[in-house]
Tab-separated table of C-alpha atoms in Angstrom:
chain	number	residue	atom	x	y	z
A	14	MET	CA	-79.281	3.390	-217.066
A	15	PRO	CA	-82.120	5.517	-216.156
A	16	TRP	CA	-82.538	7.996	-218.971
A	17	LEU	CA	-83.368	8.045	-222.669
A	18	ALA	CA	-80.913	7.143	-225.125
A	19	ILE	CA	-80.366	7.666	-228.830
A	20	PRO	CA	-80.742	3.839	-231.017
A	21	HIS	CA	-77.816	2.815	-232.038
A	22	SER	CA	-78.968	1.860	-235.455
A	23	ASN	CA	-79.100	5.693	-235.682
A	24	GLU	CA	-75.292	6.121	-237.049
A	25	THR	CA	-75.586	9.608	-238.486
A	26	ALA	CA	-76.844	11.203	-235.412
A	27	ARG	CA	-74.405	9.256	-233.332
A	28	HIS	CA	-71.237	10.219	-235.440
A	29	GLY	CA	-72.606	13.754	-235.871
A	30	LEU	CA	-72.746	14.436	-232.442
A	31	LYS	CA	-69.078	13.013	-231.405
A	32	SER	CA	-67.943	14.775	-234.107
A	33	LEU	CA	-69.688	18.340	-233.515
A	34	TYR	CA	-68.441	17.898	-229.857
A	35	SER	CA	-64.865	16.857	-230.979
A	36	VAL	CA	-65.499	13.020	-228.781
A	37	GLN	CA	-62.252	11.142	-228.529
A	38	GLU	CA	-62.824	9.304	-225.519
A	39	THR	CA	-65.196	8.409	-222.765
A	40	PRO	CA	-66.928	8.636	-220.730
A	41	HIS	CA	-68.182	12.258	-222.282
A	42	LEU	CA	-70.763	14.173	-220.765
A	43	ILE	CA	-71.968	17.265	-222.531
A	44	ILE	CA	-74.128	19.495	-220.975
A	45	LEU	CA	-76.565	21.643	-223.354
A	46	ASN	CA	-79.253	24.378	-221.981
A	47	LYS	CA	-83.156	24.245	-222.609
A	48	GLU	CA	-82.421	26.348	-226.031
A	49	GLY	CA	-79.625	23.766	-227.275
A	50	ASP	CA	-76.759	25.705	-226.910
A	51	LEU	CA	-73.480	23.919	-225.343
A	52	VAL	CA	-73.219	24.863	-221.233
A	53	SER	CA	-69.962	22.405	-220.836
A	54	SER	CA	-68.264	19.636	-222.762
A	55	ILE	CA	-66.897	18.645	-219.337
A	56	GLY	CA	-70.240	17.393	-217.726
A	57	HIS	CA	-68.552	13.975	-216.847
A	58	PHE	CA	-65.369	15.668	-214.996
A	59	LEU	CA	-68.035	18.078	-213.180
A	60	VAL	CA	-70.630	15.181	-212.032
A	61	ALA	CA	-67.356	13.269	-210.438
A	62	GLU	CA	-66.174	16.496	-208.476
A	63	PHE	CA	-69.515	18.074	-207.974
A	64	GLY	CA	-72.059	15.303	-208.116
A	65	SER	CA	-75.681	16.871	-208.379
A	66	LEU	CA	-74.552	20.115	-206.519
A	67	ALA	CA	-73.364	20.883	-210.332
A	68	TYR	CA	-76.745	21.694	-211.730
A	69	PRO	CA	-77.576	23.329	-213.911
A	70	PHE	CA	-73.632	23.321	-214.642
A	71	THR	CA	-73.363	27.084	-215.907
A	72	LYS	CA	-70.038	28.290	-214.789
A	73	HIS	CA	-71.600	30.353	-212.588
A	74	ARG	CA	-72.574	27.449	-210.452
A	75	ILE	CA	-69.222	26.139	-210.573
A	76	GLU	CA	-67.622	28.980	-209.423
A	77	GLU	CA	-69.794	29.287	-206.431
A	78	LEU	CA	-69.305	25.430	-205.613
A	79	LYS	CA	-65.110	26.484	-205.647
A	80	ASP	CA	-65.450	29.654	-203.852
A	81	GLU	CA	-67.766	27.428	-201.232
A	82	GLU	CA	-64.956	24.775	-200.742
A	83	GLU	CA	-62.323	27.624	-200.192
A	84	ALA	CA	-64.385	28.668	-197.837
A	85	GLN	CA	-64.610	25.790	-195.991
A	86	LYS	CA	-60.472	24.927	-196.034
A	87	LYS	CA	-60.170	28.509	-194.487
A	88	ASN	CA	-62.606	27.082	-191.320
A	89	GLN	CA	-61.150	23.507	-191.554
A	90	THR	CA	-61.590	21.497	-187.993
A	91	LEU	CA	-61.549	18.116	-187.334
A	92	ARG	CA	-64.698	18.172	-187.140
A	93	THR	CA	-65.495	19.599	-190.430
A	94	ILE	CA	-63.656	17.113	-191.820
A	95	LEU	CA	-64.295	13.639	-190.229
A	96	ALA	CA	-68.057	14.269	-188.906
A	97	THR	CA	-71.292	14.415	-190.818
A	98	PRO	CA	-75.131	15.693	-189.453
A	99	SER	CA	-75.420	11.793	-188.606
A	100	ARG	CA	-72.412	10.894	-186.974
A	101	ASP	CA	-69.765	12.499	-184.537
A	102	PHE	CA	-67.902	9.255	-183.931
A	103	VAL	CA	-65.070	7.245	-185.585
A	104	ILE	CA	-65.187	3.062	-185.013
A	105	SER	CA	-62.331	0.931	-183.834
A	106	ASN	CA	-62.013	-2.267	-185.512
A	107	GLU	CA	-64.350	-3.819	-182.496
A	108	GLY	CA	-66.870	-1.623	-183.535
A	109	LYS	CA	-66.189	0.656	-181.076
A	110	GLU	CA	-67.748	4.046	-181.242
A	111	VAL	CA	-64.766	7.008	-180.712
A	112	ALA	CA	-66.213	10.305	-180.143
A	113	ILE	CA	-64.282	12.579	-182.607
A	114	SER	CA	-63.864	15.205	-179.457
A	115	GLU	CA	-61.096	12.690	-178.527
A	116	LEU	CA	-59.039	13.236	-181.253
A	117	GLU	CA	-59.175	16.578	-181.198
A	118	GLY	CA	-55.758	18.819	-180.200
A	119	LYS	CA	-54.215	15.469	-181.491
A	120	MET	CA	-52.401	15.205	-184.680
A	121	VAL	CA	-54.023	12.864	-187.030
A	122	GLY	CA	-52.973	11.145	-190.158
A	123	LEU	CA	-55.931	10.268	-193.021
A	124	TYR	CA	-54.805	6.822	-194.094
A	125	MET	CA	-56.777	6.980	-197.641
A	126	TYR	CA	-56.677	3.460	-199.080
A	127	LEU	CA	-57.944	1.193	-201.812
A	128	GLY	CA	-57.947	-2.435	-201.678
A	129	SER	CA	-57.256	-3.044	-205.084
A	130	HIS	CA	-54.095	-1.377	-204.979
A	131	ARG	CA	-50.874	-3.561	-204.672
A	132	SER	CA	-49.394	-0.526	-203.015
A	133	CYS	CA	-51.907	0.064	-200.357
A	134	LYS	CA	-51.417	-3.841	-199.054
A	135	ASN	CA	-47.612	-3.387	-199.444
A	136	PHE	CA	-47.333	-0.175	-197.364
A	137	THR	CA	-50.002	-1.187	-194.200
A	138	PRO	CA	-47.495	-3.257	-192.329
A	139	THR	CA	-44.882	-0.287	-192.632
A	140	LEU	CA	-47.548	2.112	-191.261
A	141	ILE	CA	-48.251	-0.482	-188.645
A	142	ASP	CA	-44.825	-0.601	-187.266
A	143	PHE	CA	-44.419	3.315	-187.516
A	144	TYR	CA	-48.368	3.806	-185.670
A	145	LYS	CA	-47.166	1.049	-182.925
A	146	SER	CA	-43.852	3.057	-182.268
A	147	LEU	CA	-45.000	6.627	-182.075
A	148	LYS	CA	-47.547	5.101	-179.374
A	149	GLU	CA	-45.576	3.218	-177.083
A	150	LYS	CA	-43.538	6.784	-177.213
A	151	GLY	CA	-46.784	8.463	-175.904
A	152	GLU	CA	-46.815	10.839	-179.175
A	153	SER	CA	-49.726	12.173	-179.311
A	154	PHE	CA	-51.237	11.192	-182.986
A	155	GLU	CA	-53.832	8.903	-184.284
A	156	ILE	CA	-54.940	7.530	-187.380
A	157	VAL	CA	-58.253	7.160	-189.018
A	158	PHE	CA	-58.744	4.901	-192.053
A	159	VAL	CA	-60.737	6.313	-194.788
A	160	SER	CA	-61.418	3.585	-197.120
A	161	LEU	CA	-62.201	3.883	-200.571
A	162	ASP	CA	-63.585	0.675	-201.459
A	163	ASP	CA	-67.169	0.672	-202.951
A	164	GLY	CA	-69.840	-1.511	-202.215
A	165	ASP	CA	-67.602	-4.261	-200.940
A	166	LYS	CA	-67.492	-4.583	-196.995
A	167	GLU	CA	-66.306	-8.194	-196.343
A	168	SER	CA	-62.849	-6.667	-197.937
A	169	TYR	CA	-63.289	-3.312	-195.746
A	170	GLU	CA	-63.671	-5.517	-192.581
A	171	LYS	CA	-61.310	-7.941	-193.491
A	172	GLU	CA	-58.716	-5.303	-194.241
A	173	PHE	CA	-59.448	-3.292	-191.150
A	174	MET	CA	-59.344	-6.277	-188.560
A	175	LYS	CA	-55.801	-5.890	-189.583
A	176	MET	CA	-55.202	-2.629	-188.222
A	177	PRO	CA	-54.816	-0.680	-184.833
A	178	TRP	CA	-56.156	2.406	-185.485
A	179	LEU	CA	-59.555	4.323	-186.229
A	180	ALA	CA	-61.828	4.520	-189.047
A	181	ILE	CA	-64.729	6.192	-190.859
A	182	PRO	CA	-67.560	3.285	-191.103
A	183	PHE	CA	-67.945	1.692	-194.262
A	184	GLY	CA	-69.937	3.940	-196.871
A	185	ASP	CA	-70.323	6.616	-194.895
A	186	ASN	CA	-71.121	10.260	-196.690
A	187	ALA	CA	-68.071	11.689	-196.092
A	188	LEU	CA	-65.897	8.785	-198.159
A	189	LYS	CA	-67.661	10.107	-200.990
A	190	LYS	CA	-66.192	14.017	-199.927
A	191	LEU	CA	-63.151	13.774	-198.773
A	192	PRO	CA	-60.815	11.946	-201.857
A	193	LYS	CA	-61.856	15.494	-203.907
A	194	TYR	CA	-61.858	17.767	-200.717
A	195	LEU	CA	-58.498	16.541	-199.697
A	196	GLU	CA	-56.509	16.622	-203.283
A	197	LEU	CA	-56.052	12.829	-203.522
A	198	ARG	CA	-53.791	12.594	-206.110
A	199	SER	CA	-52.622	8.786	-205.362
A	200	LEU	CA	-52.637	5.881	-203.556
A	201	PRO	CA	-51.950	5.128	-200.863
A	202	THR	CA	-52.150	8.573	-199.144
A	203	LEU	CA	-51.093	9.183	-195.423
A	204	LEU	CA	-52.568	13.352	-195.232
A	205	ILE	CA	-51.583	14.713	-191.953
A	206	LEU	CA	-53.749	16.921	-190.147
A	207	GLY	CA	-52.411	19.400	-187.121
A	208	PRO	CA	-53.749	19.588	-183.651
A	209	ASP	CA	-56.051	22.373	-185.139
A	210	GLY	CA	-57.477	20.349	-187.909
A	211	LYS	CA	-55.674	22.353	-190.190
A	212	THR	CA	-53.747	20.273	-192.896
A	213	LEU	CA	-50.021	19.907	-192.769
A	214	ASN	CA	-48.740	17.796	-195.664
A	215	LEU	CA	-51.093	16.537	-198.052
A	216	ASN	CA	-48.755	12.938	-198.159
A	217	VAL	CA	-46.455	11.643	-196.005
A	218	ARG	CA	-46.362	8.458	-197.241
A	219	ASP	CA	-42.935	8.282	-198.795
A	220	TYR	CA	-41.227	9.956	-195.652
A	221	VAL	CA	-42.793	7.011	-193.689
A	222	ALA	CA	-41.520	4.367	-195.937
A	223	GLU	CA	-38.475	5.340	-196.042
A	224	PHE	CA	-37.433	6.677	-192.380
A	225	GLY	CA	-40.386	5.653	-190.361
A	226	VAL	CA	-40.196	7.780	-186.802
A	227	GLN	CA	-37.495	9.963	-187.988
A	228	ALA	CA	-39.911	11.434	-190.261
A	229	TYR	CA	-42.284	12.769	-187.319
A	230	PRO	CA	-43.530	15.545	-186.557
A	231	PHE	CA	-43.757	15.593	-190.198
A	232	SER	CA	-42.762	19.265	-189.748
A	233	PRO	CA	-40.853	21.708	-192.824
A	234	GLN	CA	-37.902	21.365	-190.992
A	235	LYS	CA	-38.001	17.975	-190.247
A	236	LEU	CA	-39.126	16.761	-193.831
A	237	SER	CA	-36.181	19.084	-195.164
A	238	GLN	CA	-33.354	17.442	-193.363
A	239	LEU	CA	-34.645	14.115	-194.515
A	240	ASP	CA	-34.457	15.683	-198.207
A	241	GLU	CA	-30.843	16.511	-197.370
A	242	LEU	CA	-30.851	12.837	-196.396
A	243	ASN	CA	-32.199	11.540	-199.699
A	244	LYS	CA	-29.952	14.096	-201.693
A	245	ALA	CA	-26.414	12.634	-199.963
A	246	ARG	CA	-27.632	9.141	-200.672
A	247	SER	CA	-28.175	10.010	-204.449
A	248	GLU	CA	-25.045	11.152	-204.589
A	249	SER	CA	-23.216	8.007	-203.750
A	250	GLN	CA	-26.267	6.119	-206.066
A	251	THR	CA	-24.748	2.964	-207.897
A	252	LEU	CA	-26.678	0.157	-210.203
A	253	GLN	CA	-26.327	-2.028	-207.077
A	254	SER	CA	-27.560	0.128	-204.344
A	255	LEU	CA	-30.938	0.177	-206.705
A	256	LEU	CA	-30.734	-3.088	-207.869
A	257	VAL	CA	-29.494	-5.414	-205.232
A	258	SER	CA	-31.093	-6.089	-201.717
A	259	ASP	CA	-29.933	-8.916	-199.671
A	260	GLU	CA	-30.448	-12.276	-201.923
A	261	LEU	CA	-32.183	-10.344	-204.766
A	262	ASP	CA	-29.166	-9.533	-206.814
A	263	PHE	CA	-31.219	-10.505	-209.957
A	264	VAL	CA	-33.537	-9.443	-212.776
A	265	LEU	CA	-35.588	-11.884	-215.900
A	266	ASP	CA	-35.004	-11.804	-219.068
A	267	LYS	CA	-37.796	-13.079	-221.320
A	268	SER	CA	-37.459	-16.459	-220.664
A	269	GLY	CA	-37.511	-16.601	-216.960
A	270	MET	CA	-34.082	-16.988	-216.523
A	271	LYS	CA	-32.218	-14.802	-214.089
A	272	VAL	CA	-29.574	-12.037	-214.998
A	273	PRO	CA	-27.486	-11.082	-212.482
A	274	VAL	CA	-27.167	-7.292	-211.486
A	275	SER	CA	-23.527	-7.320	-211.592
A	276	GLU	CA	-23.874	-7.961	-215.867
A	277	LEU	CA	-25.880	-4.834	-216.049
A	278	VAL	CA	-23.089	-2.495	-214.232
A	279	GLY	CA	-21.290	0.122	-216.902
A	280	LYS	CA	-24.702	0.234	-219.009
A	281	THR	CA	-26.638	2.740	-219.391
A	282	VAL	CA	-30.078	1.584	-218.222
A	283	LEU	CA	-33.824	2.646	-218.556
A	284	LEU	CA	-36.074	1.760	-215.822
A	285	TYR	CA	-39.718	1.429	-216.664
A	286	PHE	CA	-42.853	2.124	-214.245
A	287	SER	CA	-45.813	0.802	-215.886
A	288	ARG	CA	-49.319	-1.206	-215.699
A	289	LEU	CA	-50.955	-3.258	-218.815
A	290	HIS	CA	-53.640	-1.079	-217.315
A	291	CYS	CA	-53.479	2.200	-218.031
A	292	PRO	CA	-54.110	4.202	-221.591
A	293	PRO	CA	-50.921	6.174	-221.602
A	294	CYS	CA	-48.645	3.379	-220.565
A	295	ARG	CA	-50.046	1.277	-223.453
A	296	ALA	CA	-49.678	3.699	-226.426
A	297	PHE	CA	-45.990	4.583	-224.956
A	298	THR	CA	-44.850	0.883	-225.193
A	299	PRO	CA	-44.580	0.111	-228.936
A	300	LYS	CA	-42.976	3.195	-228.956
A	301	LEU	CA	-39.984	2.215	-226.471
A	302	ALA	CA	-40.041	-1.151	-228.039
A	303	LYS	CA	-39.266	0.457	-231.788
A	304	THR	CA	-36.357	2.764	-229.607
A	305	TYR	CA	-35.281	-0.238	-227.621
A	306	HIS	CA	-34.328	-2.353	-230.672
A	307	GLU	CA	-32.876	0.712	-232.646
A	308	ILE	CA	-30.541	1.562	-229.713
A	309	LYS	CA	-29.574	-2.176	-228.999
A	310	SER	CA	-28.725	-2.722	-232.375
A	311	LYS	CA	-26.028	0.366	-232.181
A	312	HIS	CA	-25.114	0.254	-228.476
A	313	PRO	CA	-25.013	-3.587	-226.775
A	314	ASP	CA	-24.051	-1.537	-223.952
A	315	PHE	CA	-27.806	-0.133	-223.599
A	316	GLU	CA	-30.720	-2.019	-221.534
A	317	VAL	CA	-34.150	-2.133	-220.029
A	318	VAL	CA	-35.834	-3.258	-216.860
A	319	PHE	CA	-39.532	-3.370	-216.759
A	320	VAL	CA	-40.619	-2.486	-213.079
A	321	SER	CA	-44.249	-3.429	-212.762
A	322	LEU	CA	-47.020	-1.664	-211.261
A	323	ASP	CA	-49.278	-4.127	-212.172
A	324	PHE	CA	-52.342	-4.966	-209.298
A	325	ASN	CA	-51.855	-9.112	-210.365
A	326	GLU	CA	-49.200	-11.365	-211.594
A	327	GLU	CA	-51.902	-12.305	-214.816
A	328	SER	CA	-51.930	-9.097	-215.682
A	329	PHE	CA	-48.006	-8.732	-215.332
A	330	LYS	CA	-47.447	-11.531	-217.377
A	331	GLU	CA	-49.668	-9.832	-219.959
A	332	TYR	CA	-48.014	-6.833	-220.278
A	333	TYR	CA	-44.357	-8.264	-220.408
A	334	SER	CA	-45.174	-10.533	-222.947
A	335	GLU	CA	-45.677	-7.651	-225.219
A	336	MET	CA	-41.550	-6.067	-224.444
A	337	PRO	CA	-38.631	-7.316	-225.597
A	338	TRP	CA	-36.573	-6.361	-222.331
A	339	LEU	CA	-35.167	-7.125	-218.733
A	340	ALA	CA	-37.922	-7.245	-215.941
A	341	LEU	CA	-37.671	-7.014	-211.984
A	342	PRO	CA	-39.947	-10.132	-210.981
A	343	TYR	CA	-43.699	-9.265	-209.793
A	344	ASP	CA	-44.332	-7.761	-206.351
A	345	ASP	CA	-40.807	-7.970	-205.799
A	346	LYS	CA	-39.611	-5.692	-202.388
A	347	ARG	CA	-37.087	-3.793	-204.678
A	348	GLU	CA	-39.608	-2.189	-206.593
A	349	THR	CA	-40.770	0.165	-203.180
A	350	LEU	CA	-37.247	1.505	-202.928
A	351	LEU	CA	-37.221	2.241	-206.637
A	352	LYS	CA	-40.636	4.274	-206.241
A	353	LEU	CA	-39.443	6.046	-203.152
A	354	THR	CA	-35.970	7.033	-205.359
A	355	PHE	CA	-37.829	7.621	-208.394
A	356	LYS	CA	-40.754	9.785	-207.048
A	357	TYR	CA	-43.051	9.895	-210.262
A	358	ARG	CA	-46.220	9.862	-207.801
A	359	SER	CA	-49.063	9.065	-210.287
A	360	LEU	CA	-47.814	10.013	-213.102
A	361	LEU	CA	-47.450	7.175	-215.242
A	362	PRO	CA	-45.700	5.498	-217.734
A	363	HIS	CA	-42.287	6.846	-216.029
A	364	LEU	CA	-39.351	6.185	-217.714
A	365	ALA	CA	-35.693	6.809	-215.477
A	366	ALA	CA	-32.342	6.418	-217.419
A	367	ILE	CA	-29.114	5.459	-215.053
A	368	GLY	CA	-25.719	6.009	-216.418
A	369	PRO	CA	-22.379	3.528	-216.744
A	370	ASN	CA	-21.371	4.862	-213.447
A	371	GLY	CA	-25.168	4.075	-211.619
A	372	LYS	CA	-25.913	7.581	-210.754
A	373	THR	CA	-29.452	8.950	-212.927
A	374	LEU	CA	-29.240	10.894	-215.611
A	375	THR	CA	-32.861	12.025	-216.359
A	376	ASP	CA	-35.785	11.564	-214.756
A	377	GLU	CA	-37.633	12.438	-217.604
A	378	ALA	CA	-36.528	9.852	-220.565
A	379	ARG	CA	-40.039	9.224	-221.534
A	380	GLU	CA	-39.927	12.728	-223.203
A	381	LEU	CA	-37.065	12.029	-224.820
A	382	VAL	CA	-37.284	8.607	-226.274
A	383	VAL	CA	-40.858	10.704	-227.688
A	384	PHE	CA	-39.353	13.427	-228.841
A	385	PHE	CA	-36.178	11.792	-230.341
A	386	GLY	CA	-36.826	7.961	-230.604
A	387	SER	CA	-33.492	5.992	-230.862
A	388	ASP	CA	-31.645	9.650	-230.810
A	389	ALA	CA	-32.038	9.783	-227.396
A	390	TYR	CA	-29.442	8.061	-226.325
A	391	PRO	CA	-27.453	8.229	-224.646
A	392	PHE	CA	-29.782	10.148	-222.014
A	393	THR	CA	-27.633	13.263	-220.724
A	394	GLU	CA	-28.580	16.472	-219.422
A	395	GLU	CA	-27.061	17.351	-222.963
A	396	ARG	CA	-29.625	15.567	-224.833
A	397	LYS	CA	-32.239	17.109	-222.170
A	398	LYS	CA	-30.664	20.800	-223.233
A	399	GLU	CA	-31.212	20.206	-226.981
A	400	MET	CA	-34.596	19.059	-226.662
A	401	ASP	CA	-35.319	22.216	-225.012
A	402	ARG	CA	-33.494	24.273	-227.630
A	403	LYS	CA	-35.306	22.892	-230.216
A	404	LEU	CA	-38.625	23.178	-228.685
A	405	GLU	CA	-38.281	26.653	-228.032
A	406	LYS	CA	-36.877	27.238	-231.442
A	407	MET	CA	-39.611	25.413	-232.944
A	408	ALA	CA	-42.340	27.958	-231.667
A	409	LYS	CA	-40.862	31.041	-233.204
A	410	GLY	CA	-43.357	32.485	-235.028
A	411	TRP	CA	-45.837	30.380	-234.222
A	412	PRO	CA	-49.614	32.010	-233.332
A	413	GLU	CA	-50.488	31.523	-229.737
A	414	LYS	CA	-53.971	30.741	-230.673
A	415	VAL	CA	-55.762	28.663	-233.572
A	416	ARG	CA	-59.602	27.916	-234.438
A	417	SER	CA	-59.044	23.900	-235.658
A	418	LYS	CA	-61.545	22.277	-237.711
A	419	LYS	CA	-61.192	19.285	-235.087
A	420	HIS	CA	-62.073	21.553	-232.112
A	421	GLU	CA	-64.403	23.893	-233.706
A	422	HIS	CA	-66.204	25.360	-230.227
A	423	HIS	CA	-63.571	26.457	-228.805
A	424	GLU	CA	-60.128	28.202	-229.476
A	425	VAL	CA	-56.861	25.754	-228.421
A	426	VAL	CA	-54.102	28.020	-227.271
A	427	LEU	CA	-50.040	26.632	-227.586
A	428	SER	CA	-48.714	25.514	-224.376
A	429	GLN	CA	-45.868	23.160	-223.172
A	430	ARG	CA	-46.840	19.916	-221.601
A	431	GLY	CA	-45.628	16.404	-221.047
A	432	ILE	CA	-46.782	13.705	-222.762
A	433	CYS	CA	-50.460	13.942	-223.990
A	434	LYS	CA	-52.594	12.373	-226.675
A	435	CYS	CA	-53.221	13.829	-230.032
A	436	GLY	CA	-57.132	14.611	-230.346
A	437	GLY	CA	-56.283	14.781	-234.269
A	438	CYS	CA	-53.967	11.805	-235.092
A	439	ASN	CA	-54.298	10.068	-231.724
A	440	GLU	CA	-50.622	9.951	-231.786
A	441	LEU	CA	-48.251	10.780	-228.314
A	442	ALA	CA	-47.316	14.548	-228.433
A	443	VAL	CA	-44.611	16.034	-226.358
A	444	GLY	CA	-43.828	19.468	-225.769
A	445	TRP	CA	-46.194	21.913	-227.722
A	446	VAL	CA	-49.520	21.558	-228.008
A	447	PHE	CA	-52.586	23.533	-229.226
A	448	GLY	CA	-55.176	22.609	-226.293
A	449	CYS	CA	-58.406	23.168	-224.692
A	450	ASP	CA	-58.040	22.842	-220.682
A	451	GLU	CA	-61.757	23.480	-220.624
A	452	CYS	CA	-61.992	20.278	-223.045
A	453	ASP	CA	-59.290	18.271	-222.054
A	454	PHE	CA	-58.020	18.226	-225.524
A	455	TYR	CA	-55.230	18.823	-227.260
A	456	LEU	CA	-53.652	18.630	-230.570
A	457	HIS	CA	-49.994	18.524	-232.540
A	458	PRO	CA	-49.123	21.691	-233.741
A	459	GLU	CA	-49.150	20.354	-237.101
A	460	CYS	CA	-52.514	18.811	-236.723
A	461	ALA	CA	-54.298	22.709	-235.139
A	462	MET	CA	-52.781	23.995	-237.764
A	463	GLU	CA	-53.640	22.041	-241.067
A	464	GLN	CA	-57.170	22.277	-242.718
A	465	GLU	CA	-58.716	18.911	-243.790
A	466	ASN	CA	-57.532	19.690	-247.314
A	467	GLY	CA	-53.788	20.587	-246.338
A	468	ASP	CA	-54.320	24.491	-246.885
A	469	GLY	CA	-53.735	25.394	-243.068
A	470	ILE	CA	-56.045	27.185	-240.955
A	471	GLY	CA	-56.406	30.633	-239.733
A	472	SER	CA	-55.145	32.183	-236.627
A	473	CYS	CA	-57.426	33.867	-234.085
A	474	ASP	CA	-57.752	36.745	-235.731
A	475	GLY	CA	-58.296	34.851	-239.144
A	476	ASP	CA	-55.600	37.358	-241.005
A	477	GLU	CA	-52.967	34.447	-241.117
A	478	VAL	CA	-52.740	31.200	-243.429
A	479	TRP	CA	-50.411	28.289	-241.347
A	480	LYS	CA	-48.726	25.648	-242.997
A	481	CYS	CA	-46.606	22.627	-241.519
A	482	ARG	CA	-43.847	20.395	-243.371
A	483	GLY	CA	-42.784	17.988	-240.828
A	484	GLU	CA	-41.986	19.608	-237.536
A	485	VAL	CA	-41.941	23.150	-238.848
A	486	CYS	CA	-45.167	25.135	-239.257
A	487	TYR	CA	-44.747	28.846	-240.767
A	488	LYS	CA	-46.552	31.353	-242.210
A	489	ALA	CA	-48.553	30.606	-246.004
């Protein structure tokens, strides 16, 4: 690091700053002005999003940058996306320069890729077949490879040599701005630009993987037709259609023995999409394990199957050693179908519940487990409605905002969220939370509305005091 530091031995200063600015996770970058006043508590996000352009990190400066970005999108062309002041070409895997002007007027797919992601490597052969089929038909379509690998040119060249399309050169400045500008949410991504250079679709990866050339030219009408096909498939879904593919008709138990899928038919089955190097996953797995044992002791016709999204087999084995249930073999081809069926995007962990008839009960089983524990069984729509009713009833009479000693420099506002981590007790939270979106900080209602001495805290106007008992918070 090229900057200054507080000595590690100065524990008073280090812990004092952590407490003062409610630092729960790292990295965390606090920005102060010359007078020592807080300018931003999310400097780490601003640097990641805008780099040095974010300076001096004021709200006015960030609004300026967002306005500039919005204006750029309105005037977007293929050249504004792919070119830089020093480069007006892309390259082939043979090193040939191809002028960006040669791509203008064509539909262009931007293939955003990270070599360390197994899902990217698995999708590439499918995309190659798709690309070659369109070329054989004479379609005016091109793909440009956007590698997000940083610092490993050898790996970039190795992967690019397998691809028949064009690419932005390795390490180019355009690669740094595109993920944010194009609203990258998951990998791999195949973003589609129309002949005028405007964005048509942020990611058609799943359509290509599932329907191939049938998805082209990715018009709203075409994708709507494919969505209807998917809907029809889901209505005829069975457990076998999800978990059986050719000779692959089994899952694995803890000893590595094969368990026929036929033995799971007629049971309630949870499909657990998770990975080792995912903090929310690691926080949720012990909760799910406890719930699993409690349900299993009362309902033998219940099972969980782990669908690993780990980047390597070693991580899969390490993570699976912590789980008491069944698993799909690592890097199994059925994983692709399951990910397409349960479109969780990049939100992990994900837990889908399949009923005894093989139909999907809910894609929100994770929230039910956090909220109900073992009482979430049998994961029916009625259970989901019951959770919604309790959530609605629970918040009646709560204040819209509170000031909490756990987050002193901003009020925390009541809202409903999916799963997040409480900055007060570090436990998982689901449903109602008091949060500060500016600082990405959230509290259980009971944590937000209690003082350290347990007497409650004032609401936003300071006139009322609230107390919490279990899940119920009330005016003192």
